[in-house]
mmCIF file of C-alpha atoms in Angstrom:
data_model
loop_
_atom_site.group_PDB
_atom_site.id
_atom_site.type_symbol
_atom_site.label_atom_id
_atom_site.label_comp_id
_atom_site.label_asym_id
_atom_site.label_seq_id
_atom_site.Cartn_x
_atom_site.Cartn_y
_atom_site.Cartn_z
ATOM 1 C CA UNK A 1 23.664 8.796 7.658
ATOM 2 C CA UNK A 2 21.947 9.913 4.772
ATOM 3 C CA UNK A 3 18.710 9.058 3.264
ATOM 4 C CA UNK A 4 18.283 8.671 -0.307
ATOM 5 C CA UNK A 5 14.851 9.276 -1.466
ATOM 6 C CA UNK A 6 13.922 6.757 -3.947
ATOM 7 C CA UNK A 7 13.529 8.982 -6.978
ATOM 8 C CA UNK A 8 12.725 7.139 -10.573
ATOM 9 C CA UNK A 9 13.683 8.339 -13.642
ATOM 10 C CA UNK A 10 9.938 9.904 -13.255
ATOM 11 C CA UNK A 11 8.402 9.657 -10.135
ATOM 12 C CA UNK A 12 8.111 5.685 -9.416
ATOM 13 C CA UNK A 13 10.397 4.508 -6.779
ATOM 14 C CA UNK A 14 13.494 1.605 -7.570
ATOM 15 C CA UNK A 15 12.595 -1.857 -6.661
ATOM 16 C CA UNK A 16 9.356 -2.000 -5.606
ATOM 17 C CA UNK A 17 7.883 -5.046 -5.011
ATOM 18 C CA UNK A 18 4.217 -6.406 -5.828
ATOM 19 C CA UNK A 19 3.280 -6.637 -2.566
ATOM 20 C CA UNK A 20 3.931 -3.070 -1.846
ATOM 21 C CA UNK A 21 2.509 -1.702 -5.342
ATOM 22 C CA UNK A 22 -0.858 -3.910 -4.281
ATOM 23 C CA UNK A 23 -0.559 -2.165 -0.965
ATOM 24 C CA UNK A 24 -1.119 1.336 -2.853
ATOM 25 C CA UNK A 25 -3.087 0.779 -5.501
ATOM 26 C CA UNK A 26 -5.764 -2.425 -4.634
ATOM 27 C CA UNK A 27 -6.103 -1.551 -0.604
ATOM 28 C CA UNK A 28 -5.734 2.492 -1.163
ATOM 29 C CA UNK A 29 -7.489 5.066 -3.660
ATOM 30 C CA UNK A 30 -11.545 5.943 -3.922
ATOM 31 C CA UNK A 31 -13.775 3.410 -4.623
ATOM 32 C CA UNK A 32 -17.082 3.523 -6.584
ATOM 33 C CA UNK A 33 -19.545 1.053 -6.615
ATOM 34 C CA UNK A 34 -23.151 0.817 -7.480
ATOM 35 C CA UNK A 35 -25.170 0.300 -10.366
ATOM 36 C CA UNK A 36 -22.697 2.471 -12.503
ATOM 37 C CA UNK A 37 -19.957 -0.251 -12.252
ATOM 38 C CA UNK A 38 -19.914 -2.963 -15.075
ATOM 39 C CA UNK A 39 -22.185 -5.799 -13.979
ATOM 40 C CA UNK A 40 -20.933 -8.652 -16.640
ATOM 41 C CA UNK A 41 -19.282 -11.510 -15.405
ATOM 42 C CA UNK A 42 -18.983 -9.983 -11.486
ATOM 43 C CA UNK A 43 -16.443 -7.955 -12.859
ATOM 44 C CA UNK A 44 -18.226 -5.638 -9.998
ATOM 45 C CA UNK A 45 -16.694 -7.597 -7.827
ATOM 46 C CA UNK A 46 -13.181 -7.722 -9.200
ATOM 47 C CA UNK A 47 -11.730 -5.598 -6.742
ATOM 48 C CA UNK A 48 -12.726 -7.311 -4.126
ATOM 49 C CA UNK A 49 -12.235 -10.562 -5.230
ATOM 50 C CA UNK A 50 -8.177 -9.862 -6.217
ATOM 51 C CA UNK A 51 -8.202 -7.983 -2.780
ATOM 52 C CA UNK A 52 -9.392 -11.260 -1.194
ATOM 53 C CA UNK A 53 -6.721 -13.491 -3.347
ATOM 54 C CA UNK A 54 -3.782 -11.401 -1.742
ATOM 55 C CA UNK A 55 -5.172 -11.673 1.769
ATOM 56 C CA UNK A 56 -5.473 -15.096 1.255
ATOM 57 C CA UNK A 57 -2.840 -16.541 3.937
ATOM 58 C CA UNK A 58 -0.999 -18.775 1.126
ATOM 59 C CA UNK A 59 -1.196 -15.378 -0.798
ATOM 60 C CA UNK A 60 0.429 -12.958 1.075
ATOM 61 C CA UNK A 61 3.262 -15.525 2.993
ATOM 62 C CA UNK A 62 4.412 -15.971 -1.187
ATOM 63 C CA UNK A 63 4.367 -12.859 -1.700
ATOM 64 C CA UNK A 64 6.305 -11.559 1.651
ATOM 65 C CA UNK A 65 3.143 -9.336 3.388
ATOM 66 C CA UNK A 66 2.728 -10.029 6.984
ATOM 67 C CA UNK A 67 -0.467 -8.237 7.211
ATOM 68 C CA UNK A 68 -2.340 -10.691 9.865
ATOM 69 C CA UNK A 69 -1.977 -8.774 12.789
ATOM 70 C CA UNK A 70 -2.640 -5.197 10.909
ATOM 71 C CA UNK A 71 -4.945 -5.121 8.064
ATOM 72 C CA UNK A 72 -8.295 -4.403 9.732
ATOM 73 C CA UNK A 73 -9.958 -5.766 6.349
ATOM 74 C CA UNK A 74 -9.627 -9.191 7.278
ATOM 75 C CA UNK A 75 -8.217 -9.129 10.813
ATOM 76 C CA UNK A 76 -10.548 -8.359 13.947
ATOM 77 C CA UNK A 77 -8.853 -6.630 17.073
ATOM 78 C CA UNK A 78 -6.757 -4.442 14.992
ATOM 79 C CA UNK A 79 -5.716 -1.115 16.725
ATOM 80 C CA UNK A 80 -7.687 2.087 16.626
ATOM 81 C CA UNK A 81 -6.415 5.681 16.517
ATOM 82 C CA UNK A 82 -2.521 6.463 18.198
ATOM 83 C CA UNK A 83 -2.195 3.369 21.054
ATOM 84 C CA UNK A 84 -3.504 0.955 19.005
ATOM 85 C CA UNK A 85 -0.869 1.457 16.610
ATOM 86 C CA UNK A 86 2.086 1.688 18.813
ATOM 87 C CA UNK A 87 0.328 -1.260 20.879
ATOM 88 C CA UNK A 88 0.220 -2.776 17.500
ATOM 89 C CA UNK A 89 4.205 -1.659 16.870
ATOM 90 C CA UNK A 90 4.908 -3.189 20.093
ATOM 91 C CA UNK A 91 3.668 -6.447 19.526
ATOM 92 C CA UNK A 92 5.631 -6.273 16.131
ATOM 93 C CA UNK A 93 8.731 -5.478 17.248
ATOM 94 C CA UNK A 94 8.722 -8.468 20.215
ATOM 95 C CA UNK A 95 7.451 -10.629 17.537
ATOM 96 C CA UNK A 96 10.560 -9.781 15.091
ATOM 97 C CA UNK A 97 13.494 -10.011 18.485
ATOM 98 C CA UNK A 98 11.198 -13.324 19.143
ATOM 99 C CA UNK A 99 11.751 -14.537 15.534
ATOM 100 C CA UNK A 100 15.569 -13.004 15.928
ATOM 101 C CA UNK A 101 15.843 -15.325 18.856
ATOM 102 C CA UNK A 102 15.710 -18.408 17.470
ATOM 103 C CA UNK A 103 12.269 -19.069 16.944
ATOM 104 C CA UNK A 104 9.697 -18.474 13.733
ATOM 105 C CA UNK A 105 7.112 -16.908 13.823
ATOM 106 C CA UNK A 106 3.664 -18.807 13.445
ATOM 107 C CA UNK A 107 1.706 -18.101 11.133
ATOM 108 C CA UNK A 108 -1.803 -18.044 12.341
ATOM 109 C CA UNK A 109 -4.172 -20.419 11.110
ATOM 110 C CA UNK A 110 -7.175 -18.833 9.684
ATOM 111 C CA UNK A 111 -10.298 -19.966 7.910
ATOM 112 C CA UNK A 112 -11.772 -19.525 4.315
ATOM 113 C CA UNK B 1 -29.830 -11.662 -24.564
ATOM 114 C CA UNK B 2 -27.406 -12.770 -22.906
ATOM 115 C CA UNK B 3 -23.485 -10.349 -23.126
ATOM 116 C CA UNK B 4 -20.654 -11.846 -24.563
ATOM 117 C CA UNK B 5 -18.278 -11.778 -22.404
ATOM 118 C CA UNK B 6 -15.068 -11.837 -25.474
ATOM 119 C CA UNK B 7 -16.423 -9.054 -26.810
ATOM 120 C CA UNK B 8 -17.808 -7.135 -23.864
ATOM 121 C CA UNK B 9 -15.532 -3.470 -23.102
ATOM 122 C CA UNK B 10 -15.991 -1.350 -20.397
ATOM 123 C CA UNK B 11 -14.812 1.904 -19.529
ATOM 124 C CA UNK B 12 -11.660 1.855 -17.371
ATOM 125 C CA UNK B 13 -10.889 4.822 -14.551
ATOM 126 C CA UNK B 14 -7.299 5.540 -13.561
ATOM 127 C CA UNK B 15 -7.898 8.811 -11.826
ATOM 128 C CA UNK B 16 -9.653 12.014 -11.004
ATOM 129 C CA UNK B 17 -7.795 14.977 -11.980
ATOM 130 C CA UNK B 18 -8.350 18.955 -13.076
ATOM 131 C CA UNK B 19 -9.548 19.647 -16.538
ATOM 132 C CA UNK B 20 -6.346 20.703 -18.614
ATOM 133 C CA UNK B 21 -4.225 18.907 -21.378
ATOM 134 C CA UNK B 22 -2.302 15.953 -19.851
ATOM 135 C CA UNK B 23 0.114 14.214 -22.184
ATOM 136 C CA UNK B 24 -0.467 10.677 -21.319
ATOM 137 C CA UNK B 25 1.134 9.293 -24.774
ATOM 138 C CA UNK B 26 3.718 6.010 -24.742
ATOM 139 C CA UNK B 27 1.577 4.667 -21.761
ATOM 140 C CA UNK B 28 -0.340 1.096 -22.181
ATOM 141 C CA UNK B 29 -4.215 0.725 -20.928
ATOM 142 C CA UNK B 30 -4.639 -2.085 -18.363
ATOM 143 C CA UNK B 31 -5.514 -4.018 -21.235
ATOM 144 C CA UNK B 32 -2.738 -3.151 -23.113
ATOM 145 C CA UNK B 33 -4.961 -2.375 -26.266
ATOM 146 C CA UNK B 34 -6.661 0.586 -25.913
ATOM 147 C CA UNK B 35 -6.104 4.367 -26.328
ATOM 148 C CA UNK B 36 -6.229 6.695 -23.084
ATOM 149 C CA UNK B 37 -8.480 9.900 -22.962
ATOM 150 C CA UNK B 38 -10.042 12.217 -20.114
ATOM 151 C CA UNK B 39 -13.783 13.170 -19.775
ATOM 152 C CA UNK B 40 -14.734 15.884 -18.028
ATOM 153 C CA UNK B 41 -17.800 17.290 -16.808
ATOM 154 C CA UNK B 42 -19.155 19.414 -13.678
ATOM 155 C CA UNK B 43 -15.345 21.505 -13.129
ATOM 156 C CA UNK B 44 -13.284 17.923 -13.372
ATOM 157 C CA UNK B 45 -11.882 15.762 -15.354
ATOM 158 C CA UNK B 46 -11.637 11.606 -15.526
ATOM 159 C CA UNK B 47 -8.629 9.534 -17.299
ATOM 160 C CA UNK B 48 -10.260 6.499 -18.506
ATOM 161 C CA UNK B 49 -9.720 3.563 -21.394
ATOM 162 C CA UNK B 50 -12.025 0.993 -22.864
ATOM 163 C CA UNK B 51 -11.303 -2.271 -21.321
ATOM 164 C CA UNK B 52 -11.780 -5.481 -22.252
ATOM 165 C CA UNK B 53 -13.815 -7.309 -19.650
ATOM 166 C CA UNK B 54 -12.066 -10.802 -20.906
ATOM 167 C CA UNK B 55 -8.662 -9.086 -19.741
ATOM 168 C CA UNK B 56 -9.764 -8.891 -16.378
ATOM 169 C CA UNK B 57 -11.784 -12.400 -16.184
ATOM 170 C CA UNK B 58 -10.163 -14.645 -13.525
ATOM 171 C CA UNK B 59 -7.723 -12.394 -12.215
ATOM 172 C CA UNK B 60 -8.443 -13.652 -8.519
ATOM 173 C CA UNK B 61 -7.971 -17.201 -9.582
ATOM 174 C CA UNK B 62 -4.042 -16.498 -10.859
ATOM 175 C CA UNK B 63 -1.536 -16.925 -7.960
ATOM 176 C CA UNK B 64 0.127 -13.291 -7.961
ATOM 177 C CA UNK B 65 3.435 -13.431 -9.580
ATOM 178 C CA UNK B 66 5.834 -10.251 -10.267
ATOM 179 C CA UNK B 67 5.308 -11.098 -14.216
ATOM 180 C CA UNK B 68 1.833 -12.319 -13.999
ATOM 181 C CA UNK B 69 -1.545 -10.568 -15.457
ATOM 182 C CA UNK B 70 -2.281 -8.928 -11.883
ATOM 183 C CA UNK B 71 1.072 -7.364 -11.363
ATOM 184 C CA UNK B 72 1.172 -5.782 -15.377
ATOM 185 C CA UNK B 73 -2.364 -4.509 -15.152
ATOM 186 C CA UNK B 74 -1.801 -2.911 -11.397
ATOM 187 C CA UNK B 75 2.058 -1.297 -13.353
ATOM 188 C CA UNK B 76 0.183 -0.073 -16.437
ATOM 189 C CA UNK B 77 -2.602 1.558 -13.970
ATOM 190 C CA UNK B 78 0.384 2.789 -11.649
ATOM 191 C CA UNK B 79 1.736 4.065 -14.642
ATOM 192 C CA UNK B 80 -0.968 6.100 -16.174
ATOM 193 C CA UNK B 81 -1.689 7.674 -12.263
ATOM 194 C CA UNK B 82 1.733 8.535 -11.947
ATOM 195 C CA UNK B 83 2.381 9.748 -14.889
ATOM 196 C CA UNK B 84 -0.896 12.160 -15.013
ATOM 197 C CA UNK B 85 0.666 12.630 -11.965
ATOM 198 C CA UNK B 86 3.842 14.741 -12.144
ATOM 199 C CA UNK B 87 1.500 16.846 -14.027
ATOM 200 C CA UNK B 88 -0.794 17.921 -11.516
ATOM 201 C CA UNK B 89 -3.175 16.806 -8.674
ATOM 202 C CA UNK B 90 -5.362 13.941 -8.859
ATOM 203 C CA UNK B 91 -7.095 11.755 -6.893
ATOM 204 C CA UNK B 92 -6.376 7.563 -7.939
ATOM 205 C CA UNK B 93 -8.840 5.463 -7.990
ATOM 206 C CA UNK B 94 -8.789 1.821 -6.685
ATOM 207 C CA UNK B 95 -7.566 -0.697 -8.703
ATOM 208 C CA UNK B 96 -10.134 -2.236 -10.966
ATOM 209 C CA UNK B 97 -12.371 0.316 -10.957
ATOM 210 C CA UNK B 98 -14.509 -0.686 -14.527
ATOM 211 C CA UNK B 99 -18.276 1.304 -14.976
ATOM 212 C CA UNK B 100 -20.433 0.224 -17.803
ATOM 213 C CA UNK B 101 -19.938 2.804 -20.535
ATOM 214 C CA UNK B 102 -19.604 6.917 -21.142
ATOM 215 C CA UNK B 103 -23.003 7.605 -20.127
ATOM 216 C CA UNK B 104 -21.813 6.204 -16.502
ATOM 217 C CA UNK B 105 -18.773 7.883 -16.596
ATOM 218 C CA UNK B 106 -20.300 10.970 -16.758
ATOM 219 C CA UNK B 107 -23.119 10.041 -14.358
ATOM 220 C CA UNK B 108 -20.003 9.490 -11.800
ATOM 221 C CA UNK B 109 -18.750 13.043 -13.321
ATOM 222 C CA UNK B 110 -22.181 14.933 -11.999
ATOM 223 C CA UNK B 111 -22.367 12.900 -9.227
ATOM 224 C CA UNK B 112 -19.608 13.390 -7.106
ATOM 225 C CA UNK B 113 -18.197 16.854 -9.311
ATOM 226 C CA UNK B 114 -18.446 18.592 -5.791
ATOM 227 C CA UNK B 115 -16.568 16.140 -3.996
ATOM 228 C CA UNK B 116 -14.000 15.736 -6.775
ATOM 229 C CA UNK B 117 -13.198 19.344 -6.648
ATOM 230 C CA UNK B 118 -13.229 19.755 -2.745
ATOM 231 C CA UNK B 119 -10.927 16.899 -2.541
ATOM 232 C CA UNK B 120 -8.562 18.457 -5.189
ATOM 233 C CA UNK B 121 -8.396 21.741 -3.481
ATOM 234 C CA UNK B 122 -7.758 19.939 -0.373
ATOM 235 C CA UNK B 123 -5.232 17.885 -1.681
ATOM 236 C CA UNK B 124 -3.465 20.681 -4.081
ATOM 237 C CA UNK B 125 0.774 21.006 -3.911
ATOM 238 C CA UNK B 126 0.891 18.070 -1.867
ATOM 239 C CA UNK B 127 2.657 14.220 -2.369
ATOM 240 C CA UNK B 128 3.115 11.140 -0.018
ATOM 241 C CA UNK B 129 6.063 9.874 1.256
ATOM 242 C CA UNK B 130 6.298 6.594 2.951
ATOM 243 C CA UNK B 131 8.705 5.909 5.454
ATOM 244 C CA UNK B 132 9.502 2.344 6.375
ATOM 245 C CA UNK B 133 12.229 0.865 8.765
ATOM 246 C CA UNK B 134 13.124 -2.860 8.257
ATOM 247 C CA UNK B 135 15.279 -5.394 10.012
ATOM 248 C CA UNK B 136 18.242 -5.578 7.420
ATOM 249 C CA UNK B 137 19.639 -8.635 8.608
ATOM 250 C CA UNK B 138 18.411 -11.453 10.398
ATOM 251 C CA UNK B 139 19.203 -11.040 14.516
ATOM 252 C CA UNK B 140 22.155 -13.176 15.628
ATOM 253 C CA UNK B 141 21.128 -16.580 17.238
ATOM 254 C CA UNK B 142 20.072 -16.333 20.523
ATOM 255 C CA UNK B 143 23.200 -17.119 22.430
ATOM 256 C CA UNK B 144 22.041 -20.143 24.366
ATOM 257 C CA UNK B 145 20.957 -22.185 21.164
ATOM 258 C CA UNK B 146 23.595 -24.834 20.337
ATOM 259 C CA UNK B 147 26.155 -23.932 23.318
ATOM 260 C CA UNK B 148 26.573 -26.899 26.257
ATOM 261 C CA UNK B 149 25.578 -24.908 29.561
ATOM 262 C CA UNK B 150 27.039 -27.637 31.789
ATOM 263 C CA UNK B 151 23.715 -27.203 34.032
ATOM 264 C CA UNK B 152 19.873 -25.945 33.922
ATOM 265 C CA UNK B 153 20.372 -23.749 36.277
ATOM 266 C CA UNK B 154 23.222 -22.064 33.547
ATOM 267 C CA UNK B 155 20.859 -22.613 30.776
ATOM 268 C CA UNK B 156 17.943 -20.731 32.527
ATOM 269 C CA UNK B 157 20.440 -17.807 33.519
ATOM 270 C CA UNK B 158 21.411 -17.200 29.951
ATOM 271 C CA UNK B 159 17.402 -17.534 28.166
ATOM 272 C CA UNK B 160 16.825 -14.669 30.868
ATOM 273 C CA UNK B 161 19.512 -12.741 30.131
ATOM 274 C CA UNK B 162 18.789 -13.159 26.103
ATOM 275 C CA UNK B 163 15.284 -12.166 27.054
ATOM 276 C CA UNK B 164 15.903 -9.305 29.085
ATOM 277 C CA UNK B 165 18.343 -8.399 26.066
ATOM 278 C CA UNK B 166 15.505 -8.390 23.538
ATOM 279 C CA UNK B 167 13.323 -6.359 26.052
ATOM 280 C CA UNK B 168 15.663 -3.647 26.536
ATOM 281 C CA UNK B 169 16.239 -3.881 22.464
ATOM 282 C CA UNK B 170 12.453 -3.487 22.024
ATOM 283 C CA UNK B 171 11.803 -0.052 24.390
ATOM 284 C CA UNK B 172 15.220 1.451 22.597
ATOM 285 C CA UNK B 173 13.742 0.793 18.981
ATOM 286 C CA UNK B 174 10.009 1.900 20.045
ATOM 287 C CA UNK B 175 11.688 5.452 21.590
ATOM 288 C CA UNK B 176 13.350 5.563 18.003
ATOM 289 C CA UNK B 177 10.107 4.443 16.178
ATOM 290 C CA UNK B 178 8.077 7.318 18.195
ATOM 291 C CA UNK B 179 10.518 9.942 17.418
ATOM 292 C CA UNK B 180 11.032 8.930 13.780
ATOM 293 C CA UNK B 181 6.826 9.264 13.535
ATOM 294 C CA UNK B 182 6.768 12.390 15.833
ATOM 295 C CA UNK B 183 9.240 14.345 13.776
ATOM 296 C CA UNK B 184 8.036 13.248 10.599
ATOM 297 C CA UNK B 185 4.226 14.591 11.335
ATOM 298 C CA UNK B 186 5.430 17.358 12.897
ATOM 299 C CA UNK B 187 6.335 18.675 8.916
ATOM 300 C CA UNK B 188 3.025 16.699 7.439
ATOM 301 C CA UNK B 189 -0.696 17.445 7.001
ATOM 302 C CA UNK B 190 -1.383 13.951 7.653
ATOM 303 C CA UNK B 191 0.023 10.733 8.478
ATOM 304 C CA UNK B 192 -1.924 7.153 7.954
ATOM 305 C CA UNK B 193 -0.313 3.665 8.491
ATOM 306 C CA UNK B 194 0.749 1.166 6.169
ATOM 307 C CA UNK B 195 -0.634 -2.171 6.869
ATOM 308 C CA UNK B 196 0.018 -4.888 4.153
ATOM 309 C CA UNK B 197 3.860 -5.114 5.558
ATOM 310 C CA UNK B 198 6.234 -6.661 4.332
ATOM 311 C CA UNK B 199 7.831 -9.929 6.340
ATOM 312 C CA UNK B 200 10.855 -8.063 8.818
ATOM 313 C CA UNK B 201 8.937 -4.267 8.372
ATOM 314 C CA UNK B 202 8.659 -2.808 11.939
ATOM 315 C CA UNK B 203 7.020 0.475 11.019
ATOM 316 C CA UNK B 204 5.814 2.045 7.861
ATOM 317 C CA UNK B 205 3.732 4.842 7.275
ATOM 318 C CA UNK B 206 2.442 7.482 4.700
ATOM 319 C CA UNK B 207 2.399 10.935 4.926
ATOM 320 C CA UNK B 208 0.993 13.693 2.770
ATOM 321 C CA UNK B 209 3.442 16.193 2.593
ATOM 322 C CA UNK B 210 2.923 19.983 1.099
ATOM 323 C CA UNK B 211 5.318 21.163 -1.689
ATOM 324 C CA UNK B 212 7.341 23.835 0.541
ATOM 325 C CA UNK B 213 7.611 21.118 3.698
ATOM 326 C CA UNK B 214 9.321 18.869 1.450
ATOM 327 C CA UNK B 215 12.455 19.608 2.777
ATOM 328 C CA UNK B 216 11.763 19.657 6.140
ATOM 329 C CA UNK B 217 9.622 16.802 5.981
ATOM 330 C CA UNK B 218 13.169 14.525 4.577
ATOM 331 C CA UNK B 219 15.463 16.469 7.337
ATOM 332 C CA UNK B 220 13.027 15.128 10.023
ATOM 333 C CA UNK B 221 13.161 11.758 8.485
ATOM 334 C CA UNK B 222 16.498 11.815 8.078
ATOM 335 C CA UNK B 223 17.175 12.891 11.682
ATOM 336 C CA UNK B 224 15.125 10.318 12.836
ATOM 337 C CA UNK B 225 16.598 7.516 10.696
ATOM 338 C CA UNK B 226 20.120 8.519 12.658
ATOM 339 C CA UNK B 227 18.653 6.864 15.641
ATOM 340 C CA UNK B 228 17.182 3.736 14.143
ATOM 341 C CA UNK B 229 20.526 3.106 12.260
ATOM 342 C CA UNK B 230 22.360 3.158 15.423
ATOM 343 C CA UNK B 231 20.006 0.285 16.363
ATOM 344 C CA UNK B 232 20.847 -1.475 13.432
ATOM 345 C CA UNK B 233 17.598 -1.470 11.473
ATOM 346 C CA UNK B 234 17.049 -0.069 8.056
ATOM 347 C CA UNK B 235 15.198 3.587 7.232
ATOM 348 C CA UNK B 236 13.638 3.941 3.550
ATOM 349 C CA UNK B 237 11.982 7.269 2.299
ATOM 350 C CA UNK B 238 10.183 6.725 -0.681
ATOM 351 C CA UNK B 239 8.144 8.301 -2.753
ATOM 352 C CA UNK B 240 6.954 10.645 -3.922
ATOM 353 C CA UNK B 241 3.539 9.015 -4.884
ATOM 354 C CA UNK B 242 -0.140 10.308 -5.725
ATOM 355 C CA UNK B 243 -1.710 10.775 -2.414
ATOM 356 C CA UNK B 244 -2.796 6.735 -2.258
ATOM 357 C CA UNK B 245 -3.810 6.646 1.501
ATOM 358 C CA UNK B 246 -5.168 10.434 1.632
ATOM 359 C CA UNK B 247 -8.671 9.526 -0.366
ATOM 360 C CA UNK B 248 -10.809 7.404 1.265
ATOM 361 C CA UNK B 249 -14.121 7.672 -0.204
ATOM 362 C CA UNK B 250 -16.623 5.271 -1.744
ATOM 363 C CA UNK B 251 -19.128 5.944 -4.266
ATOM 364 C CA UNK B 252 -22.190 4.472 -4.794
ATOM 365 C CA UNK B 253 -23.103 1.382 -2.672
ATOM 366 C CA UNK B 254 -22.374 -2.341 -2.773
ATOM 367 C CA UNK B 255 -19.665 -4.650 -1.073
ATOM 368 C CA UNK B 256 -15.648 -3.117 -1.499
#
């Protein structure tokens, strides 16, 4: 097997989705907020407000993210630290054979 | 008075980076209409554009699209951070990141200068990679839907044995996953999960990588990926991108 990094013509990967720019660039890098930040038309709150959009369960089942059980931003009961994340792979992985299986996967119903 | 909002700009922040001479020309603003420039004060340096606040106006309302407003002002800020980028370290900034005008951007300059430049130093020589492993194809039917078992007793036998099939599939592909992760820290400074997956992602994960483990860092990968393949799930390495899930900071108060 060999693995092909995914090399751009400068440094941006090939084929990558929305959902996984987003991922990067509206749930990761420093945030500054405070009395600094334009204040005209809650453009303050623009971040947020997008971040909440793509969260949004209609949202992110368009746009492919499955991030229910792992995005503590939203979720509750996410892991913490090494075994929450392989508890959190575990539950993945049973869900996907589960969905392999014959079933789907529900999506779970959550509130506005 | 009250602001107009059509004509209201403010001052756009892509990244943090080192004073020097970046060539940031043939890239677009977020806005599409205005010039790019870096500030610097206090030993750093900020890549900014005026923005038009009306170009950002009801971006939360718009259903996300690959073509739509979101997705070309997140690639024209992508852009701009990877481009300034491949010439040197920086640290991004989120998405949407607008302060009033040049007198705040320089307030943010001799504000958090220190910070800026311990988080540069820290950060110096070194990219993320992400490693994902997907399901490439859908999972063949379980093998009791659609077939006539003759009895229950028949039927029962073979949703155990498709169950205990799965099981044994799951430990195999979790032994895989934790040597994949193992052997990929083992040539990082840090690792940090992924978690706005993609439907049929079973792990994904970024790591910050130094310059000279590079190689190492894609052996390990790549040895680990041997083991998943067998399994018959997909291994990506991507990258390499400005250190996204290495800066976690936030300045100044308020919701975020």
């Amino acid at each position: 097997m060999s693995l092909q990094p995914h090399y751009g013509s400068q440094l941006r990967p090939r084929g990558e989705s929305l959902a996984d720019l987003l991922e990067r660039v509206l749930d990761k890098g420093i945030v500054v907020a405070g009395d600094i930040v334009v204040g005209i038309a809650d453009v303050e709150l623009l971040t947020l407000k997008i971040r909440l959009l793509v969260c949004s369960v209609d949202t992110a089942e368009r746009m492919g993210i499955d991030w229910w059980k792992h995005d503590p931003f939203l979720t509750r009961g996410s892991g913490d630290g090494h075994d929450g994340r392989l508890q959190e792979r575990v539950q993945r992985i049973e869900a996907l054979l589960e969905e392999g299986g014959g079933r789907r996967q529900e999506v779970p119903k959550r509130g506005h | 008075m009250a602001t107009d909002i059509r004509q209201a700009t403010g001052w756009y922040v892509y990244a943090v980076c080192e004073p020097g001479d970046l060539k940031l020309t043939g890239l677009e603003s977020v806005d599409g209409g205005h010039p790019l420039e870096t500030i610097s004060g206090d030993g750093v340096s900020v890549i900014v554009s005026e923005v038009r606040l009306a170009a950002l106006q009801g971006l939360e309302e718009e259903a996300p699209t690959e073509d739509g407003r979101l997705a070309q002002m997140a690639r024209r800020h992508d852009a701009v951070v990877e481009a300034a980028f491949s010439q040197g370290t920086l640290l991004p900034l989120r998405l949407g990141t607008v302060l009033r005008d040049r007198k705040a951007v320089a307030q943010l300059l001799s504000g958090a200068g220190p910070y800026f430049r311990d988080e540069l130093q820290r950060l110096r020589g070194c990219r993320e990679w992400q490693v994902k492993v997907l399901r490439e194809h859908q999972s063949e039917r379980s093998s009791e839907e659609g077939r006539n078992f003759g009895s229950g007793t028949a039927y029962l036998a073979a949703r155990a044995a498709a169950q205990k099939e799965r099981d044994e599939t799951a430990t195999k592909l979790n032994v895989a996953l934790e040597r994949l992760d193992a052997g990929a820290a083992t040539a990082a400074d840090a690792s940090e999960p992924i978690r706005w997956l993609t439907q049929g992602t079973l792990y994904a994960a970024a790591f910050l990588v130094p310059g000279q483990q590079e190689a190492a860092f894609q052996d390990a990968v790549e040895q680990g990926g041997a083991g998943l393949r067998e399994l018959g799930v997909g291994v990506e390495l991507r990258g390499p991108f400005p250190p996204y899930h290495f800066v976690d900071a936030k300045l100044g108060g308020g919701p975020q």
